Coordinates of C-alpha atoms in Angstrom, one line a residue:
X1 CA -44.7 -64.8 131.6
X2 CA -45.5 -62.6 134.6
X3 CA -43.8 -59.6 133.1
X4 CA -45.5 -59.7 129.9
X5 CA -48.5 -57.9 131.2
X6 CA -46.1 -55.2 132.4
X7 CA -43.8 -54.2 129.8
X8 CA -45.6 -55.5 126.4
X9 CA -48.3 -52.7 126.3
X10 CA -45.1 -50.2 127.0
X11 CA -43.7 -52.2 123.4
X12 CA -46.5 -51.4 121.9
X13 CA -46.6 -47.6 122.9
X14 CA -43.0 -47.3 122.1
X15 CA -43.2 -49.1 118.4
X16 CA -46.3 -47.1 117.3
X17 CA -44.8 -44.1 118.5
X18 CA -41.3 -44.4 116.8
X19 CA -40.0 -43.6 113.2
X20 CA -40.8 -47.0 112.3
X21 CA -44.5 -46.6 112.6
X22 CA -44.6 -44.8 109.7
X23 CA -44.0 -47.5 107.3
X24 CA -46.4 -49.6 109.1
X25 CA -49.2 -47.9 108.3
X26 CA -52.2 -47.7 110.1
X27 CA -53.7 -51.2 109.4
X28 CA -49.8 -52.7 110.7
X29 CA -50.3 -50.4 114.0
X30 CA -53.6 -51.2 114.6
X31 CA -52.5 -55.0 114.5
X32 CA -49.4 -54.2 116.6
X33 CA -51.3 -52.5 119.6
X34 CA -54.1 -55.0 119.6
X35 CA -51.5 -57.8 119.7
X36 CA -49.5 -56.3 122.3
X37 CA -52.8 -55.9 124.6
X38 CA -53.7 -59.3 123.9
X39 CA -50.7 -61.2 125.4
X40 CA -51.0 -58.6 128.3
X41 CA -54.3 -59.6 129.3
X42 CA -53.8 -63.1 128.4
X43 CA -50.4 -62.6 131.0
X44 CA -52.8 -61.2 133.5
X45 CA -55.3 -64.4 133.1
X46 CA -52.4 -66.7 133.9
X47 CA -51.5 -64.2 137.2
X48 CA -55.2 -64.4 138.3
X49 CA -55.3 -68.0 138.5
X50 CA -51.9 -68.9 139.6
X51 CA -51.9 -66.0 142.4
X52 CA -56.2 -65.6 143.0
X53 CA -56.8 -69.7 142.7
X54 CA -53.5 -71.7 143.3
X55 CA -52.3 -69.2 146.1
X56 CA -48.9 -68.8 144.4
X57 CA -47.7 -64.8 144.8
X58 CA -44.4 -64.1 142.9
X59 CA -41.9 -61.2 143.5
X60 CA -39.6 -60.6 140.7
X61 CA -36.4 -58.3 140.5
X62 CA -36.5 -57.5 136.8
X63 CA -32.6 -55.6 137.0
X64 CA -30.9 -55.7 140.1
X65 CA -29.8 -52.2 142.0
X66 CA -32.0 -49.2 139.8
X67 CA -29.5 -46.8 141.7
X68 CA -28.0 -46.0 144.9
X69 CA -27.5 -43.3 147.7
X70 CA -25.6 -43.9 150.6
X71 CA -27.1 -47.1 152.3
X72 CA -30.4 -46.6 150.1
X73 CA -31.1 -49.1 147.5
X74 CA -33.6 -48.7 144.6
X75 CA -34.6 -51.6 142.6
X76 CA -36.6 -52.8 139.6
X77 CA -38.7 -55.6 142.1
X78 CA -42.4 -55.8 140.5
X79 CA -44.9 -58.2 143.0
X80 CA -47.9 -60.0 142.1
X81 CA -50.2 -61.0 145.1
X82 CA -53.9 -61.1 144.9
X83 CA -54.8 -56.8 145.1
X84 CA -52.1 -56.9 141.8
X85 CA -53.8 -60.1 139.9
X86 CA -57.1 -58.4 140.5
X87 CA -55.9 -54.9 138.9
X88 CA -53.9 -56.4 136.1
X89 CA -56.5 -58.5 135.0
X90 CA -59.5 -55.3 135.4
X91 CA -56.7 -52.9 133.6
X92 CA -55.7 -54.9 130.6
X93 CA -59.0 -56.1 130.2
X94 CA -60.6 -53.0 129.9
X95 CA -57.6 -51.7 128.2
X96 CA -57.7 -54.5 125.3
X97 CA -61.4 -53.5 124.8
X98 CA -60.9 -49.6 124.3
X99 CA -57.7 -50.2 121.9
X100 CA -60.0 -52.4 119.7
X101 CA -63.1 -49.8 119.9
X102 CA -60.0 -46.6 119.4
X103 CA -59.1 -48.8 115.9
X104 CA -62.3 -48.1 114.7
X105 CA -63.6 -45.2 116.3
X106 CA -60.3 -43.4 115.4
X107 CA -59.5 -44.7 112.0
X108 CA -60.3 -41.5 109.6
X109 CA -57.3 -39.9 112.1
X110 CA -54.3 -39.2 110.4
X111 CA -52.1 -39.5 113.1
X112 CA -54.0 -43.1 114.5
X113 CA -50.6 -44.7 115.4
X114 CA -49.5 -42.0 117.8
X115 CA -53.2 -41.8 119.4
X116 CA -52.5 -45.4 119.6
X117 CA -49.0 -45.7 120.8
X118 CA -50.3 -43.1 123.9
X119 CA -53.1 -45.2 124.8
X120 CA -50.4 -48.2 125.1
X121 CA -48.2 -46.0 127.1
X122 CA -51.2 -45.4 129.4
X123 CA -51.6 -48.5 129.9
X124 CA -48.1 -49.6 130.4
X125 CA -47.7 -47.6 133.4
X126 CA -50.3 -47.8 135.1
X127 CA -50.0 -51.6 135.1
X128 CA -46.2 -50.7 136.0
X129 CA -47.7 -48.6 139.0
X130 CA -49.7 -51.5 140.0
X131 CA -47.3 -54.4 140.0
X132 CA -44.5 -51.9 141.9
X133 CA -43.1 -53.4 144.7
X134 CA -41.7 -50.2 146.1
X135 CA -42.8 -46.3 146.2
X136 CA -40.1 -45.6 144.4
X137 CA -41.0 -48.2 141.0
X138 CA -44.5 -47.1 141.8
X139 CA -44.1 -43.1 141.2
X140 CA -42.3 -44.3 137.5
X141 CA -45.8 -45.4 136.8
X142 CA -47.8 -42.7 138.7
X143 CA -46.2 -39.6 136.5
X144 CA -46.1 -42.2 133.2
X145 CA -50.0 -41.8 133.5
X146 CA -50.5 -38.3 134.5
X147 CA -48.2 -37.4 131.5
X148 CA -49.9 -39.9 128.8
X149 CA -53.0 -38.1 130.4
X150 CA -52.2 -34.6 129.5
X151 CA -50.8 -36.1 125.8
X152 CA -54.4 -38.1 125.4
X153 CA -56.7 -35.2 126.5
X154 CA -54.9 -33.1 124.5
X155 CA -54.8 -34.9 121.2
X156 CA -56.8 -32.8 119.1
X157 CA -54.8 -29.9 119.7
X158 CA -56.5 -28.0 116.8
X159 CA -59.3 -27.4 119.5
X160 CA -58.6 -24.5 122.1
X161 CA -61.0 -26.2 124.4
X162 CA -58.4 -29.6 124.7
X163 CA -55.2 -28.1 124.7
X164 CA -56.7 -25.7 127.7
X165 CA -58.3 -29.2 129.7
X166 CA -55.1 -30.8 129.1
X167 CA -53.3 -28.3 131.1
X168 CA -56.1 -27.8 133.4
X169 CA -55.8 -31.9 134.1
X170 CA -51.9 -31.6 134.7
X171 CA -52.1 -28.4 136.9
X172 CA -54.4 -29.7 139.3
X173 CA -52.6 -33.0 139.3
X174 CA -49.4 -31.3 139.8
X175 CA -50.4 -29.8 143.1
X176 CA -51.5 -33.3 144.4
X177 CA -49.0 -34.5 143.2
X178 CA -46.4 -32.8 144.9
X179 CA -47.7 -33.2 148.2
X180 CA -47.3 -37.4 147.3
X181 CA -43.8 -36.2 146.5
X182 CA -42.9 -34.6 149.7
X183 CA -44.6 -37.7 152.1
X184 CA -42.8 -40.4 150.0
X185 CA -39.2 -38.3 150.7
X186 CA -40.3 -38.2 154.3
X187 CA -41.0 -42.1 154.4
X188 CA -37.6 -42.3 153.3
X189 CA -35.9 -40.0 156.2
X190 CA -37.8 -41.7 158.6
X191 CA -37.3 -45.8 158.1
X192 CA -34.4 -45.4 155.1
X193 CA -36.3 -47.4 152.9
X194 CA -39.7 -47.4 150.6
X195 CA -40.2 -50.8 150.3
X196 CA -44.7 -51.7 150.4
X197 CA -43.6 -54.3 153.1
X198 CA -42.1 -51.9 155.4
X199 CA -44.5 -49.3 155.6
X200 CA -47.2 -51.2 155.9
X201 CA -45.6 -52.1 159.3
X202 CA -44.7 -48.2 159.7
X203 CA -48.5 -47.6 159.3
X204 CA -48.4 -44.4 157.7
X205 CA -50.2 -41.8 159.6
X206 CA -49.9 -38.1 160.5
X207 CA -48.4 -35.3 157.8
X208 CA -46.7 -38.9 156.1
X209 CA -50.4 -40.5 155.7
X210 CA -52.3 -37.1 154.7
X211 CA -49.5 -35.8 152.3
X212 CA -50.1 -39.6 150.6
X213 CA -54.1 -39.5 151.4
X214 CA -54.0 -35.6 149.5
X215 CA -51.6 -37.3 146.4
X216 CA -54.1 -39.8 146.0
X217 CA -56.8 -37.6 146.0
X218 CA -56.0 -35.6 142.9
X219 CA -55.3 -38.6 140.8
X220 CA -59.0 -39.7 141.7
X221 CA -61.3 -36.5 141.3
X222 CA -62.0 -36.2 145.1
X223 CA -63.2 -32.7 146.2
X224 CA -61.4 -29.8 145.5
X225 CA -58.9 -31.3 143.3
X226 CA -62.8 -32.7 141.1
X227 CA -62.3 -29.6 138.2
X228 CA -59.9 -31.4 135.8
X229 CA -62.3 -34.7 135.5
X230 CA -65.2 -33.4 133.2
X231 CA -63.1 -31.3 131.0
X232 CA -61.3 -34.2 130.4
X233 CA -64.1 -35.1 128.4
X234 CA -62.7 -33.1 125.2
X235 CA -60.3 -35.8 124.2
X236 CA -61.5 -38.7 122.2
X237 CA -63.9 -41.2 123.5
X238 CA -61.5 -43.9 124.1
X239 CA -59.5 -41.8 126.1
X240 CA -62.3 -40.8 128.4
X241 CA -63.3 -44.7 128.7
X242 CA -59.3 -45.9 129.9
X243 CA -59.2 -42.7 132.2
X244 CA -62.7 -43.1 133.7
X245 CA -62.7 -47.1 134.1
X246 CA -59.9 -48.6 135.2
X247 CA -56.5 -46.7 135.1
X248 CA -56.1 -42.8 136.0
X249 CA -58.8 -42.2 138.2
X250 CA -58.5 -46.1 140.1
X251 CA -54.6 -45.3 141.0
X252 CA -55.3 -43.1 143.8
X253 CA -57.8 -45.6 145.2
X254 CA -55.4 -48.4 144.5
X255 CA -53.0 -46.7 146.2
X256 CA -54.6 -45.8 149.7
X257 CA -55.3 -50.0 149.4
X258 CA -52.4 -50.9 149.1
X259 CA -50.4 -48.6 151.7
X260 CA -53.3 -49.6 154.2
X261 CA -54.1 -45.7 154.8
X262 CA -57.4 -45.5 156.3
X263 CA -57.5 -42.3 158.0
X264 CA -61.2 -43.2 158.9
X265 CA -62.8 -39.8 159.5
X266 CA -61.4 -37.5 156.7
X267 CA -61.2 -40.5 154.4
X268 CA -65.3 -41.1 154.7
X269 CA -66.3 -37.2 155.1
X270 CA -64.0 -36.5 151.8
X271 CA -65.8 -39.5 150.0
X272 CA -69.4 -39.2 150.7
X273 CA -69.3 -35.1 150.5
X274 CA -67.7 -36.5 146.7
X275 CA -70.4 -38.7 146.1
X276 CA -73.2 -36.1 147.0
X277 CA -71.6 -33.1 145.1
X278 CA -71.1 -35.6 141.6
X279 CA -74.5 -36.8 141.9
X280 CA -75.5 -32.8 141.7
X281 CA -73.3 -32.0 139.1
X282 CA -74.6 -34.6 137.1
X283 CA -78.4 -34.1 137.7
X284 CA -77.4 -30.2 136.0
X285 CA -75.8 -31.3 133.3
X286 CA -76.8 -31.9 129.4
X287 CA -73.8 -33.0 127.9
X288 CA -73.8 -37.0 127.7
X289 CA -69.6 -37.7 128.7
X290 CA -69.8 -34.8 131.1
X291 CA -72.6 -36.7 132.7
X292 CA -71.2 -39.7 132.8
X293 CA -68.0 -38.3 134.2
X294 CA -69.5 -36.9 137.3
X295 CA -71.1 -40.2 137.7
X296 CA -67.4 -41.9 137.8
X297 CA -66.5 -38.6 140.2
X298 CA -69.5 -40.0 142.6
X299 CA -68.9 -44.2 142.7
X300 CA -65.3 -42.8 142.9
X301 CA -66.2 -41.1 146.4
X302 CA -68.2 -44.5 147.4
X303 CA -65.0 -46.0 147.1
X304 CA -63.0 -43.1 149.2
X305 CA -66.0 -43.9 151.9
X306 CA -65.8 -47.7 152.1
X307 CA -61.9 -47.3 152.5
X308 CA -62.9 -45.2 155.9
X309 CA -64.9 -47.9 157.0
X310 CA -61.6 -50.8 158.1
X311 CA -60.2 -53.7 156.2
X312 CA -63.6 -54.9 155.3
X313 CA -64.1 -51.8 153.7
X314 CA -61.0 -51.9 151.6
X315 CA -62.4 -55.5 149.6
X316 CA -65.4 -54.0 149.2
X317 CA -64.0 -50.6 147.8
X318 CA -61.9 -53.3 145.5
X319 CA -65.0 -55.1 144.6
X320 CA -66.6 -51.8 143.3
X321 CA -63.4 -50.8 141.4
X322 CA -63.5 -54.0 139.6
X323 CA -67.3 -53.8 138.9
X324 CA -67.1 -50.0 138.2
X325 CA -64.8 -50.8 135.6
X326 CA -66.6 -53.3 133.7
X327 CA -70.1 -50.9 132.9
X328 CA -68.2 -47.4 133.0
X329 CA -66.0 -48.5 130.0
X330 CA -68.9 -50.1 128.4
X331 CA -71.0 -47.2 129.4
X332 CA -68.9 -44.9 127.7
X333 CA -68.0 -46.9 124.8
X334 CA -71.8 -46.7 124.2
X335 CA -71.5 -43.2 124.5
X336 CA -69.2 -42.8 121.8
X337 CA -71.5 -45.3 119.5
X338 CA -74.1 -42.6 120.1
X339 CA -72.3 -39.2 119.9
X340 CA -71.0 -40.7 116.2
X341 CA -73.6 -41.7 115.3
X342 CA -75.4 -37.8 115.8
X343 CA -72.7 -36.6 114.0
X344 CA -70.6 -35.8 117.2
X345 CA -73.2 -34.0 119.3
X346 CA -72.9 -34.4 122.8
X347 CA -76.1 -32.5 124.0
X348 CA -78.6 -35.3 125.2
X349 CA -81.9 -33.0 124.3
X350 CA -80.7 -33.3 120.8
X351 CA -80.9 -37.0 119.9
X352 CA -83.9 -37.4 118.8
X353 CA -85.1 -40.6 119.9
X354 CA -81.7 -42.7 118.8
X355 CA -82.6 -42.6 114.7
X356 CA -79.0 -42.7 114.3
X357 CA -78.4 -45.4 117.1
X358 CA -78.3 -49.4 116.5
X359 CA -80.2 -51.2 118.8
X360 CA -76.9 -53.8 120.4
X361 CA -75.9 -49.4 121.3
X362 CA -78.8 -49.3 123.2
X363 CA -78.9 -52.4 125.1
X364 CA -75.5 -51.6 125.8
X365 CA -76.1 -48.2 126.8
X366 CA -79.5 -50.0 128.8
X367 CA -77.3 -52.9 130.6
X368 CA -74.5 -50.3 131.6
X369 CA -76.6 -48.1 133.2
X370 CA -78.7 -50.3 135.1
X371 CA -75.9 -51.7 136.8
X372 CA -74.8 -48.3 137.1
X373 CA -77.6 -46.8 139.2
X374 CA -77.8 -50.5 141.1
X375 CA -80.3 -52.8 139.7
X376 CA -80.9 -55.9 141.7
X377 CA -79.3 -58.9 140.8
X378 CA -76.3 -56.8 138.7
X379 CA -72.8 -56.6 139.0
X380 CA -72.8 -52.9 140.1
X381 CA -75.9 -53.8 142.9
X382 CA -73.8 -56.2 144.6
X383 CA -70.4 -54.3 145.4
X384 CA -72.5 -50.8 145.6
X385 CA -74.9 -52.3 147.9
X386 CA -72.1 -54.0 150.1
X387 CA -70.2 -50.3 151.4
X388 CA -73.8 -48.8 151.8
X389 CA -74.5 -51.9 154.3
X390 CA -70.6 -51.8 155.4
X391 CA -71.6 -48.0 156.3
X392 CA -75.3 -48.7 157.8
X393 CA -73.2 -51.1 160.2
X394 CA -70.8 -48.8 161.1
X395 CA -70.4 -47.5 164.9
X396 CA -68.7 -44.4 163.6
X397 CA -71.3 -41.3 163.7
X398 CA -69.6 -39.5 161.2
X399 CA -70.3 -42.9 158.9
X400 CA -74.5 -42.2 159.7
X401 CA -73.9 -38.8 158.3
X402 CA -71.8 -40.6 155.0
X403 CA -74.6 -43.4 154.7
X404 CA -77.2 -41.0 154.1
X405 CA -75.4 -39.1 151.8
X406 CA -75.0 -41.8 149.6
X407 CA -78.1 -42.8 150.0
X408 CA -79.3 -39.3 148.3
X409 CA -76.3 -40.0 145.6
X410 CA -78.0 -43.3 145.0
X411 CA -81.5 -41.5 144.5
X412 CA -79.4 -38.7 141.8
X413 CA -77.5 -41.2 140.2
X414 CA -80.8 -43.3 139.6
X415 CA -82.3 -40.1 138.0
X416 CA -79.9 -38.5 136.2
X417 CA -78.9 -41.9 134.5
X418 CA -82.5 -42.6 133.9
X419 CA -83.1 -39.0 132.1
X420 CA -79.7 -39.5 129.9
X421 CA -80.7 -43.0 128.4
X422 CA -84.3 -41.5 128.4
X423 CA -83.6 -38.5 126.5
X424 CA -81.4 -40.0 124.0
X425 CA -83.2 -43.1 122.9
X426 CA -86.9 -42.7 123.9
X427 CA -88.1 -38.7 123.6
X428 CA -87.3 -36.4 120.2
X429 CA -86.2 -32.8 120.3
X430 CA -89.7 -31.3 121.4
X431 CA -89.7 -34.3 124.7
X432 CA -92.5 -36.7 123.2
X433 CA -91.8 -39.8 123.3
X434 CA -91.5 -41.9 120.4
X435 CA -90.7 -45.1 121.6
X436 CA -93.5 -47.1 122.5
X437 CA -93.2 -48.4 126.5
X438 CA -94.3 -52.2 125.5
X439 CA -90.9 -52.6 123.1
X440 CA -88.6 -51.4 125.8
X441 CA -90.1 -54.0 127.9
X442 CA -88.8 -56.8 126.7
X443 CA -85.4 -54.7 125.7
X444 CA -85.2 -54.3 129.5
X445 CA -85.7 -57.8 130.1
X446 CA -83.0 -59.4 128.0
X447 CA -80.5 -56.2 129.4
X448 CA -81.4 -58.0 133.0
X449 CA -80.6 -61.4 131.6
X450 CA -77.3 -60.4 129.4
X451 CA -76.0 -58.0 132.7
X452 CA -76.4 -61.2 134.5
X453 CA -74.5 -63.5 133.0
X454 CA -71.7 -61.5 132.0
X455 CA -70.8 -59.0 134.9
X456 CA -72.2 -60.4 138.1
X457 CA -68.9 -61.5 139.4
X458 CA -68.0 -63.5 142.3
X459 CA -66.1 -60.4 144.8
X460 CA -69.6 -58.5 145.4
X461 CA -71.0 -62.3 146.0
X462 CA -68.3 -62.8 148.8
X463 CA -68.5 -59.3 150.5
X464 CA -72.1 -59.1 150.4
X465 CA -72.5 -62.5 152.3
X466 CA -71.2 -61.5 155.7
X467 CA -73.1 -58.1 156.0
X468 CA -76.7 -59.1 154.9
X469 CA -77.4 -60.9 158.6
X470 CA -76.8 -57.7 160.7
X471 CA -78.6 -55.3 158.7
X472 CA -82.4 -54.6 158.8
X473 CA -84.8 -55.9 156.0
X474 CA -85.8 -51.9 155.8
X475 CA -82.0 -50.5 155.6
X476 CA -81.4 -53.3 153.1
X477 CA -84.3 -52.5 151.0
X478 CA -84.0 -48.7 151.3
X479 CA -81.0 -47.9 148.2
X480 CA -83.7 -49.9 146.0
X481 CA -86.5 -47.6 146.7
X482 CA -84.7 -44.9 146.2
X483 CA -83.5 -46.1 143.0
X484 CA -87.0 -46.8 141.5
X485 CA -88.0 -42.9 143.1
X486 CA -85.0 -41.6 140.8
X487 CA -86.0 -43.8 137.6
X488 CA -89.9 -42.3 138.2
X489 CA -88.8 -38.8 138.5
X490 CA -87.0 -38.5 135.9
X491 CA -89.2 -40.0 133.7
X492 CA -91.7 -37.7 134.7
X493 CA -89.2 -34.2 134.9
X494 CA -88.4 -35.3 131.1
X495 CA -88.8 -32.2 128.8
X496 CA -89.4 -29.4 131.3
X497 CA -87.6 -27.3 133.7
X498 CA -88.6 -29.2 136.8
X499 CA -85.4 -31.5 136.6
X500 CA -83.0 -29.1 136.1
X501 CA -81.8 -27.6 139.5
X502 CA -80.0 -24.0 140.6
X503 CA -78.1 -22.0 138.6
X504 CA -75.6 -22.2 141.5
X505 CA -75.3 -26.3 140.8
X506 CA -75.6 -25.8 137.2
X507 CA -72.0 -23.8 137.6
X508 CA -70.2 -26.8 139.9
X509 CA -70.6 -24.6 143.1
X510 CA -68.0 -22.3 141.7
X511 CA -64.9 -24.8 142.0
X512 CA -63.2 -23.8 138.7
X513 CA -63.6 -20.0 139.6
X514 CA -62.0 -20.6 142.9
X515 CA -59.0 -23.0 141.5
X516 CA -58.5 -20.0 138.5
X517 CA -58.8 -17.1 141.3
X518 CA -56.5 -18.7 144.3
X519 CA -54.0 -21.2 143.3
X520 CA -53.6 -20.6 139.1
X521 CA -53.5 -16.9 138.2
X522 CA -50.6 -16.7 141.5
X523 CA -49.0 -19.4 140.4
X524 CA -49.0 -18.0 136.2
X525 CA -48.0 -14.5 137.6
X526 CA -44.9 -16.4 139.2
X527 CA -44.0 -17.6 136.3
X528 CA -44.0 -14.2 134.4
X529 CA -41.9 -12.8 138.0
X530 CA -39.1 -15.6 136.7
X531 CA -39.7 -15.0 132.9
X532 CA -38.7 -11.8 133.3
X533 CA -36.1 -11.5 135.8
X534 CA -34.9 -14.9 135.2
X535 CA -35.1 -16.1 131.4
X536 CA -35.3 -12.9 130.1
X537 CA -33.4 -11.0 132.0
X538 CA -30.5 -12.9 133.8
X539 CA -29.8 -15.0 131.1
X540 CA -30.1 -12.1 127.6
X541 CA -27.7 -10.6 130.2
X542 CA -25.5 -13.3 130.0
X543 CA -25.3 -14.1 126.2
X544 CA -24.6 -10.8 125.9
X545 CA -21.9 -10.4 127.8
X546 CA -20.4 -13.3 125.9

């Protein structure tokens, strides 16, 4: 029962994307990949409550010795504790909602049962990557992803602009990647093994914990390794909901968790100087998924912060996964609702007051991103409002400098999420409004009501309980003012030039110039050194010699 939420999304990626799909049609794959993510997340419901409620963890060796060097050992052992229930059950969740909106969304595509068969793939290892027991079972997963990433991205290959973010996603994640690589190899000089257990009690730190810190850091859009997340927004609209929610960009999170590597200072100075530079990117941009991916690229670097801030600040950098996931994949589902329905245009100035948008899109799109930009009382409030307290507490100056960075992400994420649901549903193209303000109040009211119910969950609850009493009612109450400062300003910036910010932040500070100047155009002329010595030359040598 336990494995099921490991290995039947991989049986639905490998039986849509096989010969036999073909005579299965699309209806036959559609049913295939749905029912294949339902007993998965019906598998991780079980897992929650035996492992979350009854207290029961279970280790499982699925086939014995993998292979072996020497006196090393490699294994198929898959564990399920409580930080693996919790992921299985946000992953496949999430997961089982996208395949059933990518059935729909997708179904004038040809080709639906491959598209399908890669977003089951995607899934499959990345809940192999989180049930791993070893580093070893757990790198199986993390190049699974990053390769179903650069297929999913990449999808409509017709366009120039996917195949080239495709590669630009798998470059960047190569580099990081390889530095993950070279810490896991020294793990195993060092202690012989790579077994979770083991290193935990190694406590990884030095070149070992900042190779690992570095790996994880590409696989969640920290700085400098950021460029490949909002050009991943030119594959479909399912894909950028999986990669933004709950698999891709969690794993490197998930995996700093789970190793226990909390290299307190670099950890919260490369999260919060995330955080702040998202929240500028996305107050300068116009497309609606690019906005919404910097806005994953900021709660991704309050994670990164709250994981600087001790164990406490690993549950609560959990808690906000969890959350995050729930509104970002219903954030972006809504997204896609609204980019269809405008005939696929993505430019927010361009809606015109949602004509072509059902009112369940834009409570959706409403409830989503109030608990994005923290609304009291919602889901996203409680874990987002636990690491800014976890940080106000904090001894650490270097975690004053963080708190008030996030504290001016807050006040940008308020705004820019305010002047994106604002500019699609409530102003036309000429930025008068033509919504009146007394039906969005009630709207807003039953958004409250429905975000209540349905994502307040009880993690942020439990973090947020032992905090409140050691905080000042002003420090407390401080992230809400700021968030009712963003809503008012953009609201009042709305259809002039008085929102938009310098050229300079309008251009991502220049990150993709330097990543194309420094480590791409070497690394391409490299490759036309060994072309041409090497393929070319060596080889034509050789064949014709023979």
């Amino acid at each position: 029962m336990y494995l099921l939420s490991v290995f039947f999304p991989l049986l639905g990626g490998l039986i849509n994307t096989s010969p036999v799909a073909r005579y299965l049609g699309h209806r036959g794959s559609s049913i295939i990949a749905i029912f294949c993510m339902v007993v998965a997340f019906a598998s991780s419901v079980v897992i929650y409550y035996e492992v979350v409620f009854m207290g029961c963890a279970v280790s499982i060796d699925v086939a014995g010795t993998w292979f072996s060097v020497g006196s090393f050992g490699a294994g198929w052992t898959f564990n399920f504790d409580i930080l693996t229930a919790n992921m299985l059950f946000t992953v496949t969740g999430v997961s089982m909602a996208v395949h059933m909106y990518a059935c729909d969304y997708m179904r004038q595509d040809p080709h639906l049962n491959l598209f399908l068969g890669y977003l089951s793939f995607f899934t499959g290892f990345m809940c192999v990557l989180v049930a791993a027991d070893n580093l070893l079972v757990m790198l199986v997963g993390w190049e699974g992803i990053g390769v179903c990433s650069y297929l999913l991205i990449g999808y409509w290959s017709h366009r120039l602009s996917a195949v080239k973010s495709a590669q630009k996603a798998i470059l960047v994640n190569r580099i990081s990647d390889g530095l993950l690589m070279w810490g896991v190899l020294w793990v195993w000089y060092h202690l012989g093994s790579l077994e979770y257990d083991l290193l935990n009690v190694y406590s990884a730190s030095g070149f070992v914990g900042l190779s690992i810190l570095i790996g994880a850091m590409g696989k969640s859009a920290q700085i400098l390794f950021h460029v490949w997340l909002a050009d991943a927004m030119e594959g479909p609209t399912p894909v950028s909901a999986l990669i933004h929610a709950a698999t891709l960009v969690t794993a490197g999170v998930y995996l700093l968790v789970r190793l226990h590597i909390h290299d307190e200072m670099f950890v919260i100075i490369v999260g919060s100087l995330t955080a702040f530079m998202a929240g500028v990117f996305g107050a300068t941009q116009s497309d609606l998924k690019r906005v919404i991916a910097y806005s994953t690229c900021s709660q991704l670097g309050y994670m990164m912060v709250s994981l600087g801030l001790g164990e406490s600040g690993s549950e609560a950098s959990m808690g906000h996964l969890m959350t995050h996931a729930s509104f970002k994949a219903a954030l972006f589902l809504a997204a896609g609702m609204v980019i269809s329905g405008n005939g696929g245009n993505q430019h927010i100035a361009r809606y015109g007051g949602s004509a072509h948008s059902s009112m369940f899109t834009m409570l959706t799109l409403m409830v989503a991103s109030l608990s994005l930009i923290g609304f009291p009382e919602l889901s996203g409030f409680y874990s987002k409002e636990t690491i800014l307290n976890l940080a106000a507490i904090c001894p650490d100056p270097i975690a004053d400098v963080a708190h008030t960075l996030l504290l001016l992400t807050a006040l940008l994420t308020s705004a820019y999420t305010t002047k994106l649901f604002y500019q699609c549903f409530m102003v036309d193209f000429s930025g008068s409004s033509v919504t009146p303000v007394r039906s969005i109040l009630p709207t807003l009211a039953m958004a409250i009501l429905l975000l209540d119910i349905m994502l307040k969950v009880w993690v942020g609850t439990n973090l947020l309980s032992g905090v409140l009493f050691f905080i000042p009612w002003g420090v407390k109450t401080l992230p809400f003012g700021l968030m009712l400062a963003g809503i008012f300003t953009a609201t009042a910036a709305v259809g002039s030039q008085r929102f938009t910010l310098m050229r300079f932040c309008g251009s991502r500070w220049g990150f993709d110039q330097l990543f194309a100047r420094s480590p791409v155009n070497p690394i391409l002329d490299l490759g036309r050194i060994t072309w041409a010595v090497g393929d070319r030359g060596l080889l034509s040598v050789g064949d014709l010699r023979a």
